[in-house]
Short mmCIF file of C-alpha atoms in Angstrom, two decimals:
data_model
loop_
_atom_site.label_atom_id
_atom_site.label_comp_id
_atom_site.label_asym_id
_atom_site.label_seq_id
_atom_site.Cartn_x
_atom_site.Cartn_y
_atom_site.Cartn_z
CA MET A 1374 2.19 2.37 3.11
CA LEU A 1375 -0.31 0.66 5.58
CA THR A 1376 0.53 3.17 8.16
CA LEU A 1377 -0.09 6.22 6.12
CA ARG A 1378 -3.53 6.99 7.10
CA GLU A 1379 -3.11 5.88 10.80
CA MET A 1380 -2.50 8.37 13.38
CA GLN A 1381 0.40 6.40 15.06
CA PRO A 1382 3.43 8.44 16.13
CA PHE A 1383 6.72 7.42 14.64
CA THR A 1384 9.95 8.91 13.30
CA LEU A 1385 10.85 8.26 9.60
CA PHE A 1386 14.69 8.15 9.48
CA ALA A 1387 16.06 8.46 5.99
CA THR A 1388 18.92 9.91 3.97
CA ALA A 1389 18.36 13.35 2.28
CA GLY A 1390 17.93 11.59 -0.97
CA ILE A 1391 15.33 9.30 0.26
CA HIS A 1392 13.43 12.10 1.96
CA GLN A 1393 13.50 14.08 -1.41
CA VAL A 1394 11.90 11.11 -3.35
CA LEU A 1395 9.13 10.92 -0.68
CA ALA A 1396 8.63 14.85 -0.78
CA GLU A 1397 8.16 14.80 -4.50
CA ASN A 1398 5.07 12.31 -3.88
CA PRO A 1399 1.96 14.12 -2.45
CA ILE A 1400 0.69 10.92 -1.38
CA PHE A 1401 3.12 10.63 1.37
CA ASP A 1402 1.64 13.85 2.97
CA ALA A 1403 -0.98 11.44 4.20
CA LEU A 1404 1.64 10.86 7.02
CA ASN A 1405 0.40 13.58 9.36
CA SER A 1406 3.58 15.70 10.03
CA ALA A 1407 2.12 16.47 13.64
CA VAL A 1408 2.59 12.79 14.55
CA VAL A 1409 5.23 11.47 12.15
CA SER A 1410 8.48 13.39 12.17
CA ARG A 1411 11.09 13.07 9.56
CA GLU A 1412 14.77 13.06 10.55
CA THR A 1413 17.50 13.28 7.82
CA ILE A 1414 20.43 10.85 8.67
CA ALA A 1415 23.76 11.40 7.19
CA LEU A 1416 25.59 8.42 5.65
CA ASN A 1417 28.19 6.53 8.00
CA GLN A 1418 27.11 8.73 11.10
CA PRO A 1419 25.81 6.52 13.90
CA PHE A 1420 22.64 7.85 15.67
CA GLU A 1421 20.79 6.67 18.69
CA LEU A 1422 17.59 4.75 17.98
CA ALA A 1423 16.98 3.70 21.65
CA PRO A 1424 19.14 3.81 24.82
CA GLY A 1425 21.98 1.43 24.11
CA LEU A 1426 21.03 0.92 20.43
CA THR A 1427 22.60 2.81 17.61
CA ALA A 1428 22.07 2.73 13.97
CA THR A 1429 24.15 3.62 11.05
CA LEU A 1430 23.02 4.04 7.38
CA PHE A 1431 25.65 3.31 4.77
CA PRO A 1432 25.56 3.16 0.96
CA VAL A 1433 25.03 -0.14 -1.03
CA PRO A 1434 25.46 -0.67 -4.76
CA GLY A 1435 21.98 -0.50 -6.16
CA LYS A 1436 19.74 1.53 -8.45
CA VAL A 1437 16.92 4.01 -8.27
CA PRO A 1438 13.46 2.62 -7.81
CA LEU A 1439 11.72 1.36 -11.09
CA TYR A 1440 9.35 4.22 -11.25
CA LEU A 1441 12.11 6.78 -11.23
CA GLU A 1442 14.28 5.06 -13.81
CA ALA A 1443 15.16 7.17 -16.87
CA GLY A 1444 17.30 6.65 -19.87
CA ASP A 1445 20.49 4.40 -19.12
CA VAL A 1446 20.02 2.95 -15.65
CA GLN A 1447 23.07 2.40 -13.59
CA THR A 1448 22.41 -0.69 -11.49
CA ASP A 1449 25.49 -0.55 -9.09
CA LEU A 1450 25.06 3.05 -8.21
CA ILE A 1451 26.71 4.19 -4.97
CA GLY A 1452 24.61 7.06 -3.56
CA ASP A 1453 22.19 7.60 -0.72
CA GLN A 1454 19.02 5.98 -2.22
CA THR A 1455 20.08 2.40 -1.67
CA VAL A 1456 21.34 1.90 1.69
CA GLY A 1457 21.98 -0.65 4.47
CA VAL A 1458 21.60 -0.27 8.20
CA HIS A 1459 24.05 -1.29 10.89
CA LEU A 1460 22.52 -1.92 14.33
CA GLN A 1461 24.77 -1.96 17.25
CA THR A 1462 24.53 -2.48 20.92
CA GLU A 1463 27.52 -2.48 23.18
CA ASP A 1464 28.31 -6.02 22.50
CA SER A 1465 26.52 -7.05 19.38
CA SER A 1466 26.11 -6.02 15.71
CA ALA A 1467 23.72 -6.70 13.01
CA PHE A 1468 23.17 -5.51 9.41
CA TYR A 1469 19.98 -5.18 7.38
CA ILE A 1470 20.56 -5.05 3.58
CA PRO A 1471 17.51 -6.09 1.67
CA GLY A 1472 18.87 -4.73 -1.74
CA CYS A 1473 22.34 -5.11 -2.82
CA ALA A 1474 23.81 -5.20 -6.42
CA LEU A 1475 27.28 -6.24 -5.53
CA LEU A 1476 29.42 -7.30 -2.51
CA ASN A 1477 32.18 -4.74 -2.89
CA ASP A 1478 35.30 -4.25 -0.70
CA ASP A 1479 33.67 -1.59 1.49
CA LEU A 1480 30.84 -3.94 2.35
CA ARG A 1481 33.31 -6.76 2.86
CA SER A 1482 35.07 -4.95 5.49
CA ARG A 1483 31.93 -3.54 7.13
CA LEU A 1484 30.38 -6.87 7.56
CA ASP A 1485 33.39 -8.60 8.71
CA GLY A 1486 32.82 -10.16 12.26
CA ALA A 1487 29.09 -9.15 12.31
CA ASP A 1488 26.89 -11.25 14.64
CA LEU A 1489 23.87 -11.22 12.34
CA LEU A 1490 23.21 -10.29 8.70
CA PHE A 1491 19.94 -10.02 6.90
CA PHE A 1492 20.81 -9.90 3.13
CA ASP A 1493 19.15 -9.34 -0.23
CA GLY A 1494 17.76 -12.77 -1.37
CA THR A 1495 15.62 -11.53 -4.34
CA LEU A 1496 16.50 -14.30 -6.78
CA TRP A 1497 18.05 -17.77 -6.74
CA GLN A 1498 19.51 -17.22 -10.19
CA ASP A 1499 19.91 -14.11 -12.30
CA ASP A 1500 17.56 -15.23 -15.09
CA GLU A 1501 15.03 -16.89 -13.06
CA MET A 1502 12.18 -14.65 -13.97
CA VAL A 1503 13.06 -14.74 -17.77
CA GLN A 1504 13.12 -18.55 -17.51
CA ALA A 1505 9.77 -18.76 -15.88
CA GLY A 1506 8.35 -16.47 -18.64
CA LEU A 1507 7.34 -13.88 -15.94
CA GLY A 1508 9.29 -10.94 -17.27
CA GLN A 1509 12.34 -9.70 -19.13
CA LYS A 1510 14.27 -8.61 -16.24
CA THR A 1511 17.36 -10.24 -14.87
CA GLY A 1512 18.29 -9.84 -11.22
CA GLN A 1513 21.36 -7.78 -12.20
CA ARG A 1514 19.07 -5.40 -14.17
CA MET A 1515 17.00 -4.86 -11.04
CA GLY A 1516 20.02 -4.09 -8.97
CA HIS A 1517 20.21 -7.45 -7.11
CA MET A 1518 22.87 -10.10 -6.88
CA SER A 1519 21.39 -13.58 -6.98
CA MET A 1520 22.12 -16.20 -4.42
CA SER A 1521 23.62 -19.11 -6.65
CA GLY A 1522 26.52 -19.36 -9.00
CA PRO A 1523 30.09 -18.16 -8.83
CA GLU A 1524 29.03 -14.57 -8.70
CA GLY A 1525 26.17 -15.14 -6.31
CA SER A 1526 25.78 -14.01 -2.70
CA ILE A 1527 26.23 -17.75 -1.28
CA ALA A 1528 29.77 -17.89 -2.88
CA ALA A 1529 30.48 -14.21 -1.98
CA PHE A 1530 29.88 -14.73 1.69
CA GLU A 1531 31.46 -18.25 1.95
CA ASP A 1532 34.76 -17.15 3.48
CA MET A 1533 33.39 -14.23 5.62
CA ARG A 1534 33.33 -14.25 9.38
CA ILE A 1535 29.48 -13.67 10.15
CA GLY A 1536 27.76 -15.23 13.00
CA LYS A 1537 24.18 -15.79 11.50
CA LYS A 1538 23.16 -15.16 7.87
CA VAL A 1539 19.62 -14.68 6.85
CA PHE A 1540 18.19 -14.18 3.36
CA VAL A 1541 15.32 -11.66 3.25
CA HIS A 1542 13.34 -9.85 0.37
CA MET A 1543 12.79 -12.93 -1.60
CA ASN A 1544 10.82 -12.74 -4.89
CA ASN A 1545 7.84 -15.03 -5.31
CA THR A 1546 9.81 -16.86 -8.05
CA ASN A 1547 12.75 -17.88 -5.77
CA PRO A 1548 12.61 -21.67 -5.34
CA VAL A 1549 14.14 -21.30 -1.78
CA LEU A 1550 10.52 -20.30 -0.63
CA ARG A 1551 9.47 -23.86 -1.32
CA PRO A 1552 9.89 -25.83 1.89
CA ASP A 1553 11.19 -29.08 0.05
CA SER A 1554 13.17 -27.52 -2.65
CA VAL A 1555 16.90 -28.56 -3.51
CA GLU A 1556 17.78 -24.86 -3.63
CA LYS A 1557 16.49 -24.29 -0.06
CA ALA A 1558 18.47 -27.26 1.05
CA GLN A 1559 21.65 -25.87 -0.71
CA ALA A 1560 21.24 -22.50 0.84
CA GLU A 1561 20.89 -23.99 4.27
CA ALA A 1562 23.83 -26.25 3.78
CA ALA A 1563 25.86 -23.21 2.92
CA GLY A 1564 24.89 -21.87 6.33
CA TRP A 1565 21.99 -19.51 5.42
CA ILE A 1566 18.58 -19.25 7.03
CA ILE A 1567 15.72 -18.51 4.83
CA GLY A 1568 13.79 -15.62 6.28
CA GLN A 1569 10.07 -16.07 6.91
CA ASP A 1570 7.10 -13.72 7.69
CA GLY A 1571 6.92 -13.41 11.45
CA MET A 1572 10.45 -14.57 12.09
CA GLU A 1573 11.96 -13.35 15.48
CA ILE A 1574 15.68 -13.45 16.22
CA THR A 1575 16.82 -12.86 19.78
CA MET B 61 -1.46 -0.07 -4.04
CA LEU B 62 -0.56 -3.86 -3.83
CA THR B 63 -0.78 -4.30 -7.64
CA LEU B 64 1.61 -1.28 -8.33
CA ARG B 65 4.70 -3.55 -8.67
CA GLU B 66 3.03 -6.55 -10.32
CA MET B 67 3.02 -7.00 -14.02
CA GLN B 68 -0.70 -7.82 -14.25
CA PRO B 69 -2.49 -6.11 -17.19
CA PHE B 70 -5.59 -4.05 -16.17
CA THR B 71 -7.36 -0.80 -17.16
CA LEU B 72 -7.57 2.05 -14.73
CA PHE B 73 -10.79 3.85 -15.20
CA ALA B 74 -11.14 7.29 -13.66
CA THR B 75 -12.33 10.78 -14.07
CA ALA B 76 -9.99 13.34 -15.34
CA GLY B 77 -9.76 14.87 -11.85
CA ILE B 78 -8.64 11.49 -10.35
CA HIS B 79 -6.33 10.82 -13.17
CA GLN B 80 -4.74 14.33 -12.37
CA VAL B 81 -4.13 13.40 -8.69
CA LEU B 82 -2.45 10.18 -9.61
CA ALA B 83 -0.37 11.91 -12.30
CA GLU B 84 0.95 14.37 -9.64
CA ASN B 85 2.36 11.36 -7.62
CA PRO B 86 5.41 9.98 -9.30
CA ILE B 87 4.86 6.78 -7.01
CA PHE B 88 2.03 5.84 -9.31
CA ASP B 89 4.48 5.58 -12.18
CA ALA B 90 5.24 2.22 -10.76
CA LEU B 91 2.19 1.02 -12.67
CA ASN B 92 3.93 0.13 -16.02
CA SER B 93 2.09 1.99 -18.70
CA ALA B 94 2.77 -0.95 -21.25
CA VAL B 95 0.54 -3.28 -19.11
CA VAL B 96 -1.75 -0.83 -17.25
CA SER B 97 -3.75 1.69 -19.38
CA ARG B 98 -5.47 4.64 -18.02
CA GLU B 99 -8.99 5.60 -19.45
CA THR B 100 -10.55 8.98 -18.69
CA ILE B 101 -14.23 8.53 -18.04
CA ALA B 102 -16.65 11.30 -18.17
CA LEU B 103 -19.23 11.81 -15.55
CA ASN B 104 -22.72 10.52 -16.52
CA GLN B 105 -21.46 8.72 -19.66
CA PRO B 106 -22.03 4.92 -19.54
CA PHE B 107 -19.25 2.93 -20.87
CA GLU B 108 -18.77 -0.93 -21.57
CA LEU B 109 -16.88 -2.59 -18.95
CA ALA B 110 -17.49 -6.19 -20.54
CA PRO B 111 -20.05 -7.40 -23.08
CA GLY B 112 -23.50 -6.62 -21.48
CA LEU B 113 -22.15 -4.75 -18.63
CA THR B 114 -22.02 -0.99 -18.50
CA ALA B 115 -20.55 1.31 -15.86
CA THR B 116 -21.38 4.98 -15.16
CA LEU B 117 -19.46 7.32 -12.91
CA PHE B 118 -21.42 10.12 -11.30
CA PRO B 119 -20.66 12.71 -8.81
CA VAL B 120 -21.18 12.26 -4.96
CA PRO B 121 -21.06 14.93 -2.30
CA GLY B 122 -17.63 14.55 -0.68
CA LYS B 123 -14.24 16.25 -0.09
CA VAL B 124 -10.75 15.92 -1.57
CA PRO B 125 -8.52 13.31 0.09
CA LEU B 126 -7.06 14.03 3.43
CA TYR B 127 -3.57 14.53 2.10
CA LEU B 128 -4.73 17.21 -0.48
CA GLU B 129 -6.70 19.20 2.01
CA ALA B 130 -5.59 23.01 2.18
CA GLY B 131 -7.23 25.84 3.85
CA ASP B 132 -11.02 25.72 4.37
CA VAL B 133 -12.27 22.32 3.44
CA GLN B 134 -15.65 21.84 1.63
CA THR B 135 -16.94 18.43 2.85
CA ASP B 136 -19.87 18.24 0.51
CA LEU B 137 -18.16 19.36 -2.72
CA ILE B 138 -19.74 18.11 -5.96
CA GLY B 139 -16.87 17.33 -8.54
CA ASP B 140 -15.18 14.62 -10.30
CA GLN B 141 -12.98 13.40 -7.38
CA THR B 142 -15.64 11.81 -5.26
CA VAL B 143 -17.83 9.55 -7.42
CA GLY B 144 -19.96 6.54 -7.36
CA VAL B 145 -20.47 3.85 -9.95
CA HIS B 146 -23.45 2.62 -11.47
CA LEU B 147 -23.24 -0.98 -13.01
CA GLN B 148 -25.97 -2.03 -15.43
CA THR B 149 -26.91 -5.17 -17.23
CA GLU B 150 -29.95 -5.63 -19.52
CA ASP B 151 -32.06 -6.46 -16.51
CA SER B 152 -30.24 -5.44 -13.31
CA SER B 153 -28.80 -2.44 -11.75
CA ALA B 154 -26.33 -2.08 -8.95
CA PHE B 155 -24.50 1.07 -7.25
CA TYR B 156 -21.32 1.25 -5.44
CA ILE B 157 -20.83 4.39 -3.29
CA PRO B 158 -18.13 4.01 -0.70
CA GLY B 159 -17.85 7.55 0.30
CA CYS B 160 -20.93 10.03 0.53
CA ALA B 161 -21.38 13.19 2.63
CA LEU B 162 -25.11 13.56 1.91
CA LEU B 163 -28.06 11.93 0.16
CA ASN B 164 -29.04 14.68 -2.14
CA ASP B 165 -32.04 14.82 -4.52
CA ASP B 166 -29.83 13.91 -7.53
CA LEU B 167 -28.62 10.67 -5.69
CA ARG B 168 -32.18 9.89 -4.45
CA SER B 169 -33.48 9.77 -8.11
CA ARG B 170 -30.53 7.77 -9.41
CA LEU B 171 -30.85 5.11 -6.76
CA ASP B 172 -34.70 4.72 -6.97
CA GLY B 173 -35.58 1.23 -8.06
CA ALA B 174 -31.94 -0.19 -7.95
CA ASP B 175 -31.54 -3.91 -7.29
CA LEU B 176 -28.38 -3.43 -5.13
CA LEU B 177 -26.61 -0.69 -3.30
CA PHE B 178 -23.32 -0.75 -1.66
CA PHE B 179 -23.15 2.35 0.38
CA ASP B 180 -20.73 4.46 2.74
CA GLY B 181 -20.93 2.89 6.28
CA THR B 182 -17.85 4.64 7.70
CA LEU B 183 -19.17 5.51 11.15
CA TRP B 184 -22.18 4.52 13.14
CA GLN B 185 -22.48 8.01 14.73
CA ASP B 186 -20.95 11.18 13.76
CA ASP B 187 -18.84 11.77 16.88
CA GLU B 188 -17.92 8.17 17.39
CA MET B 189 -13.99 8.64 16.97
CA VAL B 190 -14.00 11.71 19.26
CA GLN B 191 -16.13 9.72 21.98
CA ALA B 192 -13.66 6.87 21.75
CA GLY B 193 -10.63 9.29 22.25
CA LEU B 194 -9.24 8.18 18.81
CA GLY B 195 -9.27 11.45 16.92
CA GLN B 196 -10.74 14.98 16.67
CA LYS B 197 -12.59 14.36 13.47
CA THR B 198 -16.26 13.85 13.10
CA GLY B 199 -17.89 11.77 10.21
CA GLN B 200 -19.13 15.04 8.70
CA ARG B 201 -15.70 16.68 8.66
CA MET B 202 -14.32 13.42 6.87
CA GLY B 203 -17.12 13.72 4.24
CA HIS B 204 -19.11 10.76 5.37
CA MET B 205 -22.76 10.61 6.56
CA SER B 206 -23.10 8.29 9.41
CA MET B 207 -25.57 5.40 9.92
CA SER B 208 -27.69 6.34 12.70
CA GLY B 209 -29.74 9.31 13.85
CA PRO B 210 -32.34 11.57 11.91
CA GLU B 211 -29.61 12.65 9.52
CA GLY B 212 -28.14 9.36 9.12
CA SER B 213 -28.14 6.84 6.10
CA ILE B 214 -30.45 4.30 7.76
CA ALA B 215 -33.21 7.00 8.09
CA ALA B 216 -32.40 8.57 4.66
CA PHE B 217 -32.89 5.28 2.83
CA GLU B 218 -35.91 4.13 4.73
CA ASP B 219 -38.52 5.02 2.10
CA MET B 220 -36.48 4.29 -0.87
CA ARG B 221 -37.12 1.46 -3.22
CA ILE B 222 -33.96 -0.55 -3.34
CA GLY B 223 -33.79 -4.35 -3.52
CA LYS B 224 -30.63 -4.91 -1.38
CA LYS B 225 -28.63 -2.43 0.76
CA VAL B 226 -25.09 -3.40 1.84
CA PHE B 227 -22.97 -1.16 4.02
CA VAL B 228 -19.32 -1.12 2.98
CA HIS B 229 -16.21 1.01 4.04
CA MET B 230 -16.66 0.80 7.71
CA ASN B 231 -14.16 2.38 9.91
CA ASN B 232 -12.58 0.11 12.68
CA THR B 233 -14.56 2.12 15.24
CA ASN B 234 -17.90 1.26 13.88
CA PRO B 235 -19.84 -1.01 16.24
CA VAL B 236 -21.73 -2.68 13.56
CA LEU B 237 -18.42 -4.78 12.95
CA ARG B 238 -19.06 -6.63 16.18
CA PRO B 239 -21.11 -9.60 15.48
CA ASP B 240 -23.18 -9.34 18.76
CA SER B 241 -23.75 -5.57 18.93
CA VAL B 242 -26.95 -3.73 19.23
CA GLU B 243 -25.94 -1.41 16.41
CA LYS B 244 -25.43 -4.37 14.04
CA ALA B 245 -28.87 -5.72 15.08
CA GLN B 246 -30.42 -2.27 14.48
CA ALA B 247 -28.88 -1.85 11.01
CA GLU B 248 -30.10 -5.43 9.96
CA ALA B 249 -33.50 -4.77 11.31
CA ALA B 250 -33.71 -1.65 9.08
CA GLY B 251 -32.83 -3.89 6.06
CA TRP B 252 -29.28 -3.34 5.83
CA ILE B 253 -26.50 -5.97 5.32
CA ILE B 254 -23.16 -5.47 7.02
CA GLY B 255 -20.53 -6.08 4.21
CA GLN B 256 -17.69 -8.40 5.02
CA ASP B 257 -14.36 -9.14 3.59
CA GLY B 258 -14.75 -11.89 0.96
CA MET B 259 -18.49 -11.41 0.51
CA GLU B 260 -19.93 -12.31 -2.70
CA ILE B 261 -23.26 -11.31 -4.02
CA THR B 262 -24.76 -13.08 -7.04
#
């Protein structure tokens, strides 16, 4: 959002479904079309981001954004509004998946052997916001799998072959954000890195 | 925008025209209507913000936001989309006017005798962005009167009876933002305070 009023040229790559959501919001017309072009990207079709660097968008189980919810909400919808991105160079492979409701077989096979994974770390446990008295929503209701427990992401990724795993997109209730928490130590002992603002990975 | 996803209760006071613009943007539905209420405020009708504190919205010459511009754009439109706010207690009076194309007679008479004024300080001179090679727009085209020159706000307010005058809403090209600039010294010599992030006035 902070770039909307700037005159900085960039390309907005998104699926047709995400471009449609943006088009329905006049506020996004603040992005001057003379300097910001919008490219529609098909799922599962690699495209070149820069010489030697390709990207591929792929569907991830999730839900529509909160402000578009209506009636019964499917929280593990597979469509083109919740996606991950696969970044590839000739000899390395990284995934960025900031929101994910479920690690399904499709994702398992995609991620197998990746050098680097950034993954949805919204909550530590599913009812953490409810327990803290900060809301009625569980992680599952918000379309996020939590870190801990038998259904959690730490357990789900335990046997997978992935070089480096980084949690991103933590909610401010997530105890892994506290430097001295037991939960942070547990996540790190399980081989995860807790993402931080300004973190750079080479 | 930063409050859109929080569950913090507040009331959004705005004119009918501004509420209409917000309603046309589905993104603003991210403000949960169960915790954020929207109240429509008529121009020139004082309403109570808190015990002993009233506010009044009034029209200020300006233009529609950039993303709603279409065809010929009137930059000194008087309507209900560009407004100022008059804050009053029993014995003091302050005005907040972050965007203003022109100091007209209506504004002059409103502001006369105010204890405190926060006023549009977007640009130092009308063609400053053009001169800097940062854009083709003048201040006038953007619906802002500039600080300097015979048509500028410093000259326009010179003879008015106002207790304290503070410039706000400076563009990042405005030289008054530089602590050691000649322009900042000139504005201060003319009785203006250059607003800063975190400034508090009692």
